[in-house]
Coordinates of C-alpha atoms in Angstrom, one line a residue:
X21 CA 0.0 0.0 0.0
X22 CA 1.2 3.5 -0.7
X23 CA 0.8 6.6 1.5
X24 CA 1.9 10.2 1.4
X25 CA 2.1 10.5 5.2
X26 CA 5.5 12.2 5.7
X27 CA 6.2 15.9 5.7
X28 CA 2.5 17.0 6.3
X29 CA 1.5 19.6 8.8
X30 CA -2.2 19.6 8.1
X31 CA -4.2 17.7 10.7
X32 CA -7.4 16.1 9.4
X33 CA -10.2 15.8 11.9
X34 CA -11.3 12.3 11.2
X35 CA -12.4 9.5 13.5
X36 CA -9.6 7.2 14.5
X37 CA -9.1 4.0 12.4
X38 CA -9.9 0.9 14.4
X39 CA -6.9 -1.4 14.7
X40 CA -6.7 -4.8 16.4
X41 CA -3.8 -7.2 16.8
X42 CA -3.6 -10.8 15.6
X43 CA -0.4 -12.8 15.8
X44 CA 2.3 -10.7 14.1
X45 CA -0.1 -8.3 12.2
X46 CA -1.9 -5.1 12.8
X47 CA -5.3 -5.6 11.2
X48 CA -7.4 -2.7 10.0
X49 CA -10.9 -3.4 11.1
X50 CA -12.7 -0.6 9.3
X51 CA -12.3 1.1 5.9
X52 CA -11.6 4.7 5.5
X53 CA -11.3 7.3 2.7
X54 CA -8.7 9.8 1.8
X55 CA -10.0 12.9 0.0
X56 CA -8.5 15.0 -2.8
X57 CA -4.8 15.4 -3.7
X58 CA -1.7 13.4 -3.2
X59 CA 2.0 14.2 -2.6
X60 CA 5.2 12.1 -2.4
X61 CA 4.6 8.4 -1.7
X62 CA 6.3 6.3 1.0
X63 CA 5.9 2.6 1.3
X64 CA 4.5 1.6 4.7
X65 CA 6.5 -1.0 6.6
X66 CA 4.7 -0.4 9.8
X67 CA 2.7 2.2 11.6
X68 CA 0.9 2.9 14.9
X69 CA -2.2 5.0 15.1
X70 CA -3.1 7.4 17.9
X71 CA -6.3 9.2 16.9
X72 CA -5.6 11.2 13.8
X73 CA -1.8 11.0 14.3
X74 CA 0.3 8.0 13.4
X75 CA 3.9 6.8 13.4
X76 CA 5.4 5.8 10.1
X77 CA 8.7 4.1 10.2
X78 CA 9.5 5.9 13.4
X79 CA 8.4 9.3 12.1
X80 CA 5.4 11.1 13.5
X81 CA 2.9 12.0 10.9
X82 CA -0.8 12.6 10.2
X83 CA -3.0 11.4 7.4
X84 CA -2.5 13.4 4.1
X85 CA -4.8 14.7 1.5
X86 CA -4.8 11.9 -1.1
X87 CA -6.6 11.1 -4.3
X88 CA -10.2 10.1 -3.6
X89 CA -10.1 6.4 -2.8
X90 CA -11.2 3.9 -0.2
X91 CA -8.5 1.8 1.3
X92 CA -9.0 -1.5 3.1
X93 CA -5.9 -3.5 3.7
X94 CA -3.9 -5.6 6.2
X95 CA -0.8 -3.9 7.6
X96 CA 2.0 -6.1 8.7
X97 CA 3.8 -5.2 11.9
X98 CA 7.4 -4.1 11.4
X99 CA 10.0 -6.8 12.3
X100 CA 11.6 -6.0 15.6
X101 CA 15.4 -6.1 16.0
X102 CA 16.6 -9.6 15.7
X103 CA 13.4 -10.8 14.0
X104 CA 13.9 -13.3 11.3
X105 CA 11.4 -11.8 8.9
X106 CA 9.1 -14.4 7.4
X107 CA 11.2 -17.2 8.9
X108 CA 11.7 -19.1 5.6
X109 CA 14.6 -21.4 6.6
X110 CA 12.9 -22.3 9.9
X111 CA 9.6 -23.0 8.2
X112 CA 11.3 -25.5 5.8
X113 CA 12.7 -27.6 8.6
X114 CA 11.1 -31.0 8.5
X115 CA 8.4 -30.1 6.0
X116 CA 7.2 -32.8 3.6
X117 CA 6.0 -31.9 0.1
X118 CA 3.9 -33.4 -2.7
X119 CA 4.9 -32.0 -6.0
X120 CA 3.5 -32.4 -9.5
X121 CA 5.6 -31.2 -12.4
X122 CA 8.8 -31.9 -10.5
X123 CA 10.8 -33.0 -13.5
X124 CA 9.9 -29.8 -15.3
X125 CA 12.0 -26.7 -15.6
X126 CA 10.6 -24.8 -12.6
X127 CA 10.0 -27.8 -10.5
X128 CA 13.6 -28.8 -10.6
X129 CA 14.8 -25.3 -9.7
X130 CA 12.4 -25.3 -6.7
X131 CA 13.6 -28.6 -5.3
X132 CA 17.3 -27.7 -5.8
X133 CA 16.8 -24.4 -3.9
X134 CA 15.0 -25.9 -1.0
X135 CA 17.5 -28.7 -0.6
X136 CA 20.4 -26.3 -0.8
X137 CA 18.8 -23.8 1.7
X138 CA 17.8 -26.3 4.3
X139 CA 19.0 -29.9 4.0
X140 CA 17.0 -30.8 7.0
X141 CA 13.8 -30.4 5.0
X142 CA 11.5 -33.5 5.1
X143 CA 10.8 -35.5 2.0
X144 CA 9.7 -34.6 -1.5
X145 CA 7.1 -37.0 -2.9
X146 CA 7.2 -36.2 -6.6
X147 CA 4.5 -37.5 -9.0
X148 CA 6.2 -39.1 -12.1
X149 CA 4.5 -40.6 -15.1
X150 CA 6.1 -43.9 -16.0
X151 CA 5.2 -47.5 -16.8
X152 CA 6.3 -48.8 -13.4
X153 CA 8.1 -47.9 -10.2
X154 CA 11.5 -48.8 -11.6
X155 CA 11.0 -46.5 -14.6
X156 CA 9.9 -43.7 -12.3
X157 CA 13.1 -44.1 -10.3
X158 CA 15.1 -44.1 -13.5
X159 CA 13.4 -40.8 -14.5
X160 CA 14.2 -39.3 -11.1
X161 CA 17.9 -40.1 -11.5
X162 CA 18.2 -39.1 -15.2
X163 CA 16.1 -35.9 -15.0
X164 CA 16.9 -34.6 -11.6
X165 CA 19.7 -36.3 -9.6
X166 CA 22.3 -36.5 -12.4
X167 CA 21.6 -33.2 -14.0
X168 CA 23.9 -30.2 -14.1
X169 CA 21.4 -28.0 -12.2
X170 CA 22.3 -29.9 -9.0
X171 CA 26.0 -29.5 -9.3
X172 CA 26.2 -27.3 -6.2
X173 CA 24.5 -29.9 -4.1
X174 CA 26.9 -32.5 -5.6
X175 CA 29.8 -30.4 -4.4
X176 CA 28.3 -29.9 -0.9
X177 CA 27.5 -33.6 -0.3
X178 CA 30.4 -35.2 -2.2
X179 CA 30.3 -39.0 -2.3
X180 CA 27.1 -39.0 -0.2
X181 CA 25.2 -36.9 -2.8
X182 CA 23.2 -39.7 -4.4
X183 CA 22.2 -41.3 -1.1
X184 CA 21.1 -37.8 0.2
X185 CA 19.0 -37.2 -2.9
X186 CA 17.4 -40.6 -3.0
X187 CA 16.6 -40.3 0.7
X188 CA 15.0 -36.9 0.3
X189 CA 13.2 -37.3 -3.1
X190 CA 10.7 -40.2 -3.4
X191 CA 9.4 -40.9 -6.9
X192 CA 5.7 -41.7 -6.9
X193 CA 4.2 -43.4 -9.9
X194 CA 1.2 -41.3 -10.8
X195 CA -0.5 -39.0 -13.3
X196 CA -2.6 -35.9 -12.8
X197 CA -4.8 -37.1 -15.7
X198 CA -6.0 -40.1 -13.7
X199 CA -8.5 -40.4 -10.8
X200 CA -6.8 -40.1 -7.5
X201 CA -3.8 -38.7 -9.5
X202 CA -3.0 -42.3 -10.3
X203 CA -1.3 -43.1 -7.0
X204 CA -1.4 -46.6 -5.5
X205 CA -3.5 -46.8 -2.3
X206 CA -0.7 -47.7 0.1
X207 CA 1.6 -44.8 -0.9
X208 CA -1.5 -42.5 -1.1
X209 CA -2.2 -43.2 2.6
X210 CA 1.4 -42.5 3.5
X211 CA 1.3 -39.2 1.6
X212 CA -2.0 -38.3 3.2
X213 CA -0.5 -38.8 6.7
X214 CA 2.8 -37.0 6.1
X215 CA 2.5 -34.2 3.6
X216 CA 2.5 -30.6 4.8
X217 CA 2.6 -28.7 1.4
X218 CA 1.2 -29.5 -2.0
X219 CA 2.9 -27.8 -5.0
X220 CA 1.1 -28.1 -8.3
X221 CA 3.4 -27.1 -11.1
X222 CA 2.2 -29.7 -13.7
X223 CA 0.9 -28.0 -16.8
X224 CA 0.6 -28.2 -20.6
X225 CA 2.0 -24.9 -21.8
X226 CA 1.4 -25.3 -25.6
X227 CA -0.5 -22.2 -26.7
X228 CA -2.5 -24.0 -29.3
X229 CA -2.8 -27.5 -27.7
X230 CA -5.8 -29.7 -28.4
X231 CA -8.7 -28.5 -26.2
X232 CA -9.3 -31.9 -24.6
X233 CA -5.6 -32.4 -23.8
X234 CA -5.2 -29.0 -22.3
X235 CA -8.3 -29.3 -20.2
X236 CA -7.3 -32.7 -18.9
X237 CA -4.0 -31.4 -17.5
X238 CA -4.6 -27.6 -16.8
X239 CA -8.2 -27.8 -15.5
X240 CA -9.0 -31.3 -14.5
X241 CA -5.5 -31.9 -13.1
X242 CA -6.0 -29.2 -10.4
X243 CA -9.5 -30.7 -9.7
X244 CA -8.1 -34.2 -9.1
X245 CA -5.2 -32.9 -7.0
X246 CA -7.5 -30.7 -4.8
X247 CA -9.8 -33.8 -4.4
X248 CA -6.7 -35.7 -3.2
X249 CA -5.8 -32.8 -0.9
X250 CA -9.0 -33.2 1.0
X251 CA -7.6 -36.5 2.3
X252 CA -4.6 -34.9 3.9
X253 CA -4.3 -35.1 7.7
X254 CA -1.9 -32.2 8.2
X255 CA -2.0 -30.2 5.0
X256 CA -0.9 -26.6 5.6
X257 CA -1.0 -25.1 2.1
X258 CA -2.0 -25.9 -1.5
X259 CA 0.4 -23.9 -3.7
X260 CA -0.6 -23.6 -7.4
X261 CA 1.8 -22.4 -10.1
X262 CA -0.3 -20.6 -12.7
X263 CA 0.7 -17.9 -15.2
X264 CA 0.2 -14.1 -15.2
X265 CA -1.4 -14.4 -18.6
X266 CA -4.5 -16.0 -17.1
X267 CA -5.6 -12.4 -17.0
X268 CA -6.4 -12.8 -20.7
X269 CA -7.2 -9.7 -22.7
X270 CA -7.4 -7.4 -19.7
X271 CA -5.6 -4.1 -20.4
X272 CA -3.7 -1.5 -18.3
X273 CA -2.4 -2.3 -14.8
X274 CA -3.8 -5.7 -13.8
X275 CA -4.3 -6.4 -10.1
X276 CA -3.6 -9.6 -8.2
X277 CA -7.1 -11.0 -7.7
X278 CA -8.5 -14.5 -7.8
X279 CA -11.0 -16.0 -10.3
X280 CA -14.4 -17.3 -9.2
X281 CA -16.4 -19.9 -11.1
X282 CA -18.0 -18.4 -14.2
X283 CA -15.8 -15.4 -14.5
X284 CA -14.9 -14.3 -18.0
X285 CA -12.7 -11.6 -19.3
X286 CA -15.2 -10.8 -22.1
X287 CA -17.8 -9.8 -19.6
X288 CA -15.3 -7.3 -18.1
X289 CA -14.1 -5.6 -21.2
X290 CA -17.3 -5.5 -23.4
X291 CA -19.9 -2.8 -22.8
X292 CA -22.7 -5.3 -23.5
X293 CA -22.8 -8.9 -22.1
X294 CA -25.8 -10.0 -24.1
X295 CA -23.8 -12.0 -26.7
X296 CA -21.5 -13.6 -24.1
X297 CA -22.6 -17.0 -22.8
X298 CA -22.0 -17.9 -19.2
X299 CA -18.8 -19.9 -18.7
X300 CA -19.7 -23.4 -17.5
X301 CA -16.6 -25.4 -17.0
X302 CA -18.4 -28.7 -16.8
X303 CA -20.1 -27.9 -20.2
X304 CA -16.7 -27.0 -21.7
X305 CA -15.3 -30.4 -20.6
X306 CA -18.2 -32.2 -22.1
X307 CA -17.9 -30.3 -25.3
X308 CA -14.2 -31.1 -25.6
X309 CA -14.4 -34.8 -24.7
X310 CA -17.6 -35.4 -26.8
X311 CA -15.9 -34.0 -29.9
X312 CA -13.8 -36.1 -32.2
X313 CA -10.6 -37.2 -30.5
X314 CA -8.9 -39.2 -33.3
X315 CA -5.2 -38.7 -33.8
X316 CA -5.2 -38.1 -37.5
X317 CA -4.0 -34.7 -38.6
X318 CA -7.4 -33.2 -39.5
X319 CA -9.1 -34.1 -36.3
X320 CA -6.1 -32.9 -34.2
X321 CA -6.3 -29.6 -35.9
X322 CA -10.1 -29.4 -35.3
X323 CA -9.5 -29.9 -31.6
X324 CA -6.8 -27.2 -31.6
X325 CA -9.1 -24.8 -33.4
X326 CA -11.9 -25.6 -30.9
X327 CA -9.7 -24.6 -28.0
X328 CA -8.6 -21.3 -29.6
X329 CA -12.3 -20.5 -30.5
X330 CA -13.6 -21.2 -27.0
X331 CA -10.7 -19.2 -25.4
X332 CA -11.3 -16.1 -27.6
X333 CA -15.1 -16.3 -27.1
X334 CA -14.6 -15.8 -23.3
X335 CA -11.7 -13.2 -23.6
X336 CA -8.5 -15.3 -23.4
X337 CA -5.7 -15.4 -25.9
X338 CA -5.3 -19.1 -26.4
X339 CA -6.1 -22.6 -25.1
X340 CA -3.2 -22.6 -22.6
X341 CA -4.2 -19.5 -20.6
X342 CA -7.9 -20.3 -20.8
X343 CA -7.5 -23.7 -19.4
X344 CA -5.1 -22.4 -16.7
X345 CA -7.7 -19.8 -15.7
X346 CA -10.4 -22.5 -15.4
X347 CA -7.9 -24.5 -13.3
X348 CA -7.7 -21.5 -10.9
X349 CA -11.5 -21.3 -10.7
X350 CA -11.7 -24.9 -9.9
X351 CA -9.2 -24.7 -7.1
X352 CA -10.8 -21.6 -5.6
X353 CA -14.3 -23.2 -5.6
X354 CA -13.1 -26.5 -4.1
X355 CA -10.6 -25.3 -1.4
X356 CA -13.0 -25.0 1.6
X357 CA -10.7 -24.5 4.6
X358 CA -7.5 -25.3 2.8
X359 CA -5.2 -22.2 2.4
X360 CA -4.3 -21.6 -1.2
X361 CA -1.5 -19.6 -2.7
X362 CA -1.4 -19.0 -6.5
X363 CA 1.9 -17.9 -8.0
X364 CA 1.4 -16.2 -11.4
X365 CA 4.8 -15.8 -13.1
X366 CA 5.0 -14.1 -16.5
X367 CA 7.5 -15.5 -19.1
X368 CA 9.9 -17.7 -17.1
X369 CA 13.5 -17.6 -18.5
X370 CA 17.0 -18.7 -17.4
X371 CA 18.2 -18.3 -13.9
X372 CA 19.5 -14.9 -12.8
X373 CA 22.0 -16.1 -10.1
X374 CA 21.1 -19.5 -8.6
X375 CA 22.3 -22.1 -8.5
X376 CA 24.4 -20.4 -11.2
X377 CA 23.5 -17.8 -13.8
X378 CA 21.9 -18.8 -17.2
X379 CA 20.7 -22.3 -16.5
X380 CA 17.7 -23.3 -18.5
X381 CA 16.1 -26.3 -20.1
X382 CA 14.2 -26.4 -23.4
X383 CA 13.0 -23.4 -25.5
X384 CA 11.0 -20.9 -23.5
X385 CA 8.7 -18.3 -25.1
X386 CA 11.3 -15.8 -26.5
X387 CA 14.1 -18.3 -27.2
X388 CA 13.0 -19.5 -30.6
X389 CA 13.1 -15.9 -31.8
X390 CA 16.6 -15.5 -30.3
X391 CA 18.0 -18.7 -31.7
X392 CA 16.5 -18.4 -35.2
X393 CA 17.7 -14.8 -35.4
X394 CA 21.3 -15.7 -34.3
X395 CA 21.4 -18.4 -37.0
X396 CA 20.3 -15.9 -39.6
X397 CA 17.0 -17.7 -40.2
X398 CA 14.8 -15.0 -38.8
X399 CA 15.3 -11.5 -40.1
X400 CA 11.9 -10.0 -39.1
X401 CA 9.0 -10.5 -36.7
X402 CA 5.5 -9.3 -36.0
X403 CA 5.7 -7.3 -32.8
X404 CA 4.8 -3.9 -31.2
X405 CA 8.3 -2.4 -31.2
X406 CA 7.3 -0.2 -28.2
X407 CA 5.5 -3.1 -26.4
X408 CA 6.8 -5.0 -23.4
X409 CA 7.9 -8.6 -23.1
X410 CA 7.3 -9.5 -19.5
X411 CA 10.2 -11.8 -18.5
X412 CA 11.2 -13.1 -15.1
X413 CA 14.2 -15.4 -14.2
X414 CA 13.3 -18.9 -12.9
X415 CA 15.2 -18.5 -9.6
X416 CA 13.3 -15.3 -8.8
X417 CA 10.0 -17.2 -9.4
X418 CA 11.2 -20.0 -7.1
X419 CA 12.3 -17.6 -4.4
X420 CA 9.0 -15.8 -4.4
X421 CA 7.2 -19.2 -4.3
X422 CA 9.1 -20.3 -1.2
X423 CA 8.6 -16.9 0.6
X424 CA 4.9 -17.0 -0.1
X425 CA 4.7 -20.6 1.0
X426 CA 6.5 -19.9 4.3
X427 CA 4.3 -16.9 5.0
X428 CA 0.9 -18.5 4.4
X429 CA 1.5 -22.1 5.5
X430 CA 2.4 -20.6 8.9
X431 CA -1.0 -18.8 9.2
X432 CA -4.4 -20.0 9.9
X433 CA -6.1 -18.0 7.2
X434 CA -7.9 -20.3 4.8
X435 CA -8.1 -17.7 2.0
X436 CA -6.7 -17.5 -1.5
X437 CA -3.6 -15.4 -2.0
X438 CA -2.4 -14.3 -5.5
X439 CA 1.1 -13.3 -6.4
X440 CA 2.2 -11.9 -9.7
X441 CA 5.9 -12.5 -10.3
X442 CA 6.4 -10.2 -13.2
X443 CA 8.4 -7.3 -14.5
X444 CA 6.2 -5.3 -16.9
X445 CA 4.9 -2.8 -14.4
X446 CA 8.1 -2.0 -12.5
X447 CA 11.0 -2.8 -14.9
X448 CA 9.7 -3.3 -18.4
X449 CA 11.8 -4.9 -21.2
X450 CA 10.7 -3.2 -24.4
X451 CA 10.8 -5.3 -27.7
X452 CA 13.0 -2.8 -29.6
X453 CA 15.4 -2.9 -26.7
X454 CA 15.5 -6.7 -26.9
X455 CA 16.1 -6.5 -30.7
X456 CA 19.0 -4.1 -30.1
X457 CA 20.5 -6.4 -27.4
X458 CA 20.3 -9.4 -29.7
X459 CA 21.9 -7.6 -32.6
X460 CA 24.8 -6.4 -30.4
X461 CA 25.4 -9.9 -28.9
X462 CA 25.3 -11.8 -32.2
X463 CA 27.4 -9.2 -33.9
X464 CA 30.1 -9.6 -31.3
X465 CA 29.7 -13.4 -30.7
X466 CA 28.2 -14.8 -34.0
X467 CA 27.1 -18.3 -34.6
X468 CA 29.1 -20.2 -37.2
X469 CA 27.7 -22.1 -40.1
X470 CA 28.6 -25.7 -41.1
X471 CA 31.8 -24.5 -42.7
X472 CA 32.9 -22.7 -39.6
X473 CA 32.2 -19.2 -41.1
X474 CA 30.6 -16.6 -38.8
X475 CA 26.9 -15.9 -39.6
X476 CA 26.4 -12.1 -40.1
X477 CA 23.2 -10.7 -38.7
X478 CA 21.3 -7.6 -39.6
X479 CA 19.2 -5.6 -37.1
X480 CA 15.9 -7.5 -36.6
X481 CA 13.1 -5.8 -38.6
X482 CA 10.0 -5.3 -36.4
X483 CA 6.6 -5.3 -38.2
X484 CA 3.4 -3.9 -36.7
X485 CA 1.1 -5.1 -39.6
X486 CA 0.6 -8.8 -40.5
X487 CA 0.3 -8.0 -44.3
X488 CA 3.6 -6.2 -44.3
X489 CA 5.2 -9.0 -42.3
X490 CA 3.8 -11.6 -44.6
X491 CA 5.1 -9.9 -47.7
X492 CA 8.5 -9.5 -46.1
X493 CA 8.9 -13.1 -45.1
X494 CA 7.7 -14.3 -48.5
X495 CA 10.2 -12.2 -50.3
X496 CA 12.9 -13.2 -47.9
X497 CA 12.2 -16.9 -48.3
X498 CA 12.2 -16.7 -52.1
X499 CA 15.5 -14.9 -52.0
X500 CA 17.0 -17.5 -49.7
X501 CA 15.7 -20.4 -51.9
X502 CA 17.2 -18.8 -55.0
X503 CA 20.5 -18.5 -53.2
X504 CA 20.4 -22.1 -52.1
X505 CA 19.6 -23.2 -55.6
X506 CA 22.7 -21.4 -56.9
X507 CA 20.7 -19.0 -59.0
X508 CA 20.0 -15.3 -58.8
X509 CA 16.8 -15.8 -60.8
X510 CA 13.7 -16.6 -58.7
X511 CA 12.1 -18.2 -61.8
X512 CA 14.8 -20.9 -61.9
X513 CA 14.2 -22.2 -58.4
X514 CA 12.8 -25.7 -58.4
X515 CA 9.1 -26.2 -57.6
X516 CA 10.1 -28.5 -54.7
X517 CA 12.3 -25.9 -53.1
X518 CA 9.6 -23.3 -53.6
X519 CA 7.0 -25.5 -51.9
X520 CA 9.4 -26.1 -49.0
X521 CA 9.9 -22.4 -48.4
X522 CA 6.2 -21.7 -48.8
X523 CA 5.5 -24.2 -46.1
X524 CA 8.1 -22.5 -43.8
X525 CA 6.5 -19.1 -44.6
X526 CA 3.0 -20.4 -43.6
X527 CA 4.5 -21.9 -40.4
X528 CA 6.1 -18.6 -39.6
X529 CA 2.9 -16.7 -40.2
X530 CA 1.0 -19.2 -38.0
X531 CA 3.5 -18.8 -35.2
X532 CA 3.3 -15.0 -35.5
X533 CA -0.5 -15.3 -35.2
X534 CA -0.2 -17.4 -32.0
X535 CA 2.4 -15.1 -30.5
X536 CA 0.5 -11.9 -31.5
X537 CA -1.6 -11.6 -28.3
X538 CA 1.7 -11.6 -26.4
X539 CA 3.8 -9.4 -28.7
X540 CA 1.0 -6.8 -28.7
X541 CA -0.1 -7.3 -25.1
X542 CA -1.5 -4.2 -23.5
X543 CA -1.6 -5.4 -19.9
X544 CA 0.9 -4.7 -17.1
X545 CA 0.9 -7.0 -14.1
X546 CA 0.7 -5.2 -10.8
X547 CA 2.9 -7.0 -8.2
X548 CA 1.8 -5.2 -5.0
X549 CA 1.4 -8.4 -3.1
X550 CA 4.8 -9.6 -4.2
X551 CA 6.4 -6.3 -3.2
X552 CA 4.7 -6.5 0.2
X553 CA 6.2 -10.0 0.6
X554 CA 9.7 -8.5 0.0
X555 CA 9.0 -5.9 2.6
X556 CA 8.1 -8.5 5.2
X557 CA 11.4 -10.4 4.7
X558 CA 14.5 -9.8 6.8
X559 CA 17.6 -8.4 5.1
X560 CA 19.2 -11.9 5.2
X561 CA 16.1 -13.4 3.6
X562 CA 16.1 -10.7 0.8
X563 CA 19.7 -11.6 0.1
X564 CA 19.2 -15.4 0.1
X565 CA 15.8 -15.4 -1.6
X566 CA 16.1 -12.5 -4.0
X567 CA 13.1 -11.8 -6.3
X568 CA 13.1 -8.1 -6.7
X569 CA 12.7 -7.8 -10.5
X570 CA 13.5 -4.1 -10.3
X571 CA 17.1 -5.1 -9.7
X572 CA 17.5 -6.7 -13.1
X573 CA 19.6 -4.9 -15.7
X574 CA 18.0 -6.2 -18.9
X575 CA 21.0 -5.6 -21.2
X576 CA 23.4 -7.4 -18.8
X577 CA 20.9 -10.3 -18.2
X578 CA 20.0 -10.9 -21.8
X579 CA 23.5 -10.4 -23.3
X580 CA 25.7 -11.9 -20.6
X581 CA 23.4 -14.4 -18.8
X582 CA 20.5 -15.5 -20.8
X583 CA 21.8 -15.9 -24.4
X584 CA 25.1 -17.5 -23.3
X585 CA 23.0 -19.9 -21.1
X586 CA 20.8 -20.6 -24.1
X587 CA 23.8 -21.4 -26.3
X588 CA 25.4 -23.6 -23.6
X589 CA 22.5 -25.5 -22.0
X590 CA 20.0 -25.7 -24.9
X591 CA 22.2 -25.6 -28.0
X592 CA 24.9 -27.5 -26.1
X593 CA 27.5 -25.2 -27.7
X594 CA 26.5 -26.0 -31.3
X595 CA 27.3 -23.2 -33.7
X596 CA 29.9 -21.7 -31.4
X597 CA 33.6 -21.6 -32.1
X598 CA 35.7 -23.6 -29.7

């Protein structure tokens, strides 16, 4: 919350604000209004009220003249000297986790961080899809234990590393697409007795996935997991990893607020709701699963088209974010007395610092653009040059997740708490800035072709109009095909080569269409809750669990951390001179 409390001499004759204490918080029990104008803002860490006068960070003050607004908030007491802040490390002691999506990019970073922070944590029961228990254990070893990400833990534990990991991480044969999440009854009972925290990070992140497939994982998966959570004997928190883009086509500054069943973005942004049907999740599931589900190409495309059509009808960009939003609705409607934290990161990219800078796995959202540009295969793209790409490093997402987990699992509040972990509102990365950084990097450190010659890149051309972009890539493709054919005449290019490049052109246009809602996105994700979380942390916690996105220097991160990490960990050094 922001206030303009300091340096005011005007005393407002208003009734005192009612405050009561509860645990470590000062709770405002009544709402109040500030009239008129506003001056300099100071973030409140703590205050004490005495009638109209208050104490803000040790300074006497009175309430200011502010813009007309009504404020109703919870004010956290300032940590006393020696206070450990949220108490993250202490909280982790002995805690047992059930994690879905643990073999994924973010899940692995989360496990590594917790094990490195507090080796006295309890156990991680991780759901792994496999044919049998032995295959599940093999996936654990190959995809987690033996990976480069865990090298710091390998150095810490030495020859005892593997024993430590296999003691802490228990592979559980299961699948969020199955009833009871596919867990055998005996291990299900053990998990129900022991687990303190559920972390749901399983997701299908393909923008244009088949509607039935996306619903099964992103919407029904949370339903099945929350149903399983109801069996837990000592569950303290259900933590759900979502995406900031569940906010769909909302514009401007977007607040951190939960979804309720039936909410639609279309009903918020359109002046008339008469043509917008009510969102019924059960009906959407029936629609998807009653439609054709054959695996031939035409039926697969029909299911993809259905997902995109339904998403856009209700105000979401694509099938991915639509089904993730419905997953949030399901969790919120089912939770009952179970505390829920929803982490909404924006575009998650390589690690900022931990366990080492630049680690990543697979191609994230902006990475195909970076790689194809560096290889000379992409010379232009459809994007708002002044628009913002909302990026956040993976380790910052994980640190925010752990901090939120520690805060809310230690409370008795059964509410839903939303955290945007995003940069667009406080430290935006503009697309033309990204294009400049890529050009500078690949000019200084070019890829090399199959003959060992450096690939020269030109500044990336940014197009605001699809027709101009289509004409450009068509001309560019034909020129490349002519060059490959060894002819300067486009007419002499073989029909087969023309067909190949036309197919590439159509694919590029399709990808540009899929990306367009993000490359022209007008929303900015407010992260007030996340910033408040930082304020509640001790200095030591802020240093060890850093997630202040304002601290990121984008040029340094993209050029010196992210692209080198992409070339090393994803490309495995291919196209780079020894």
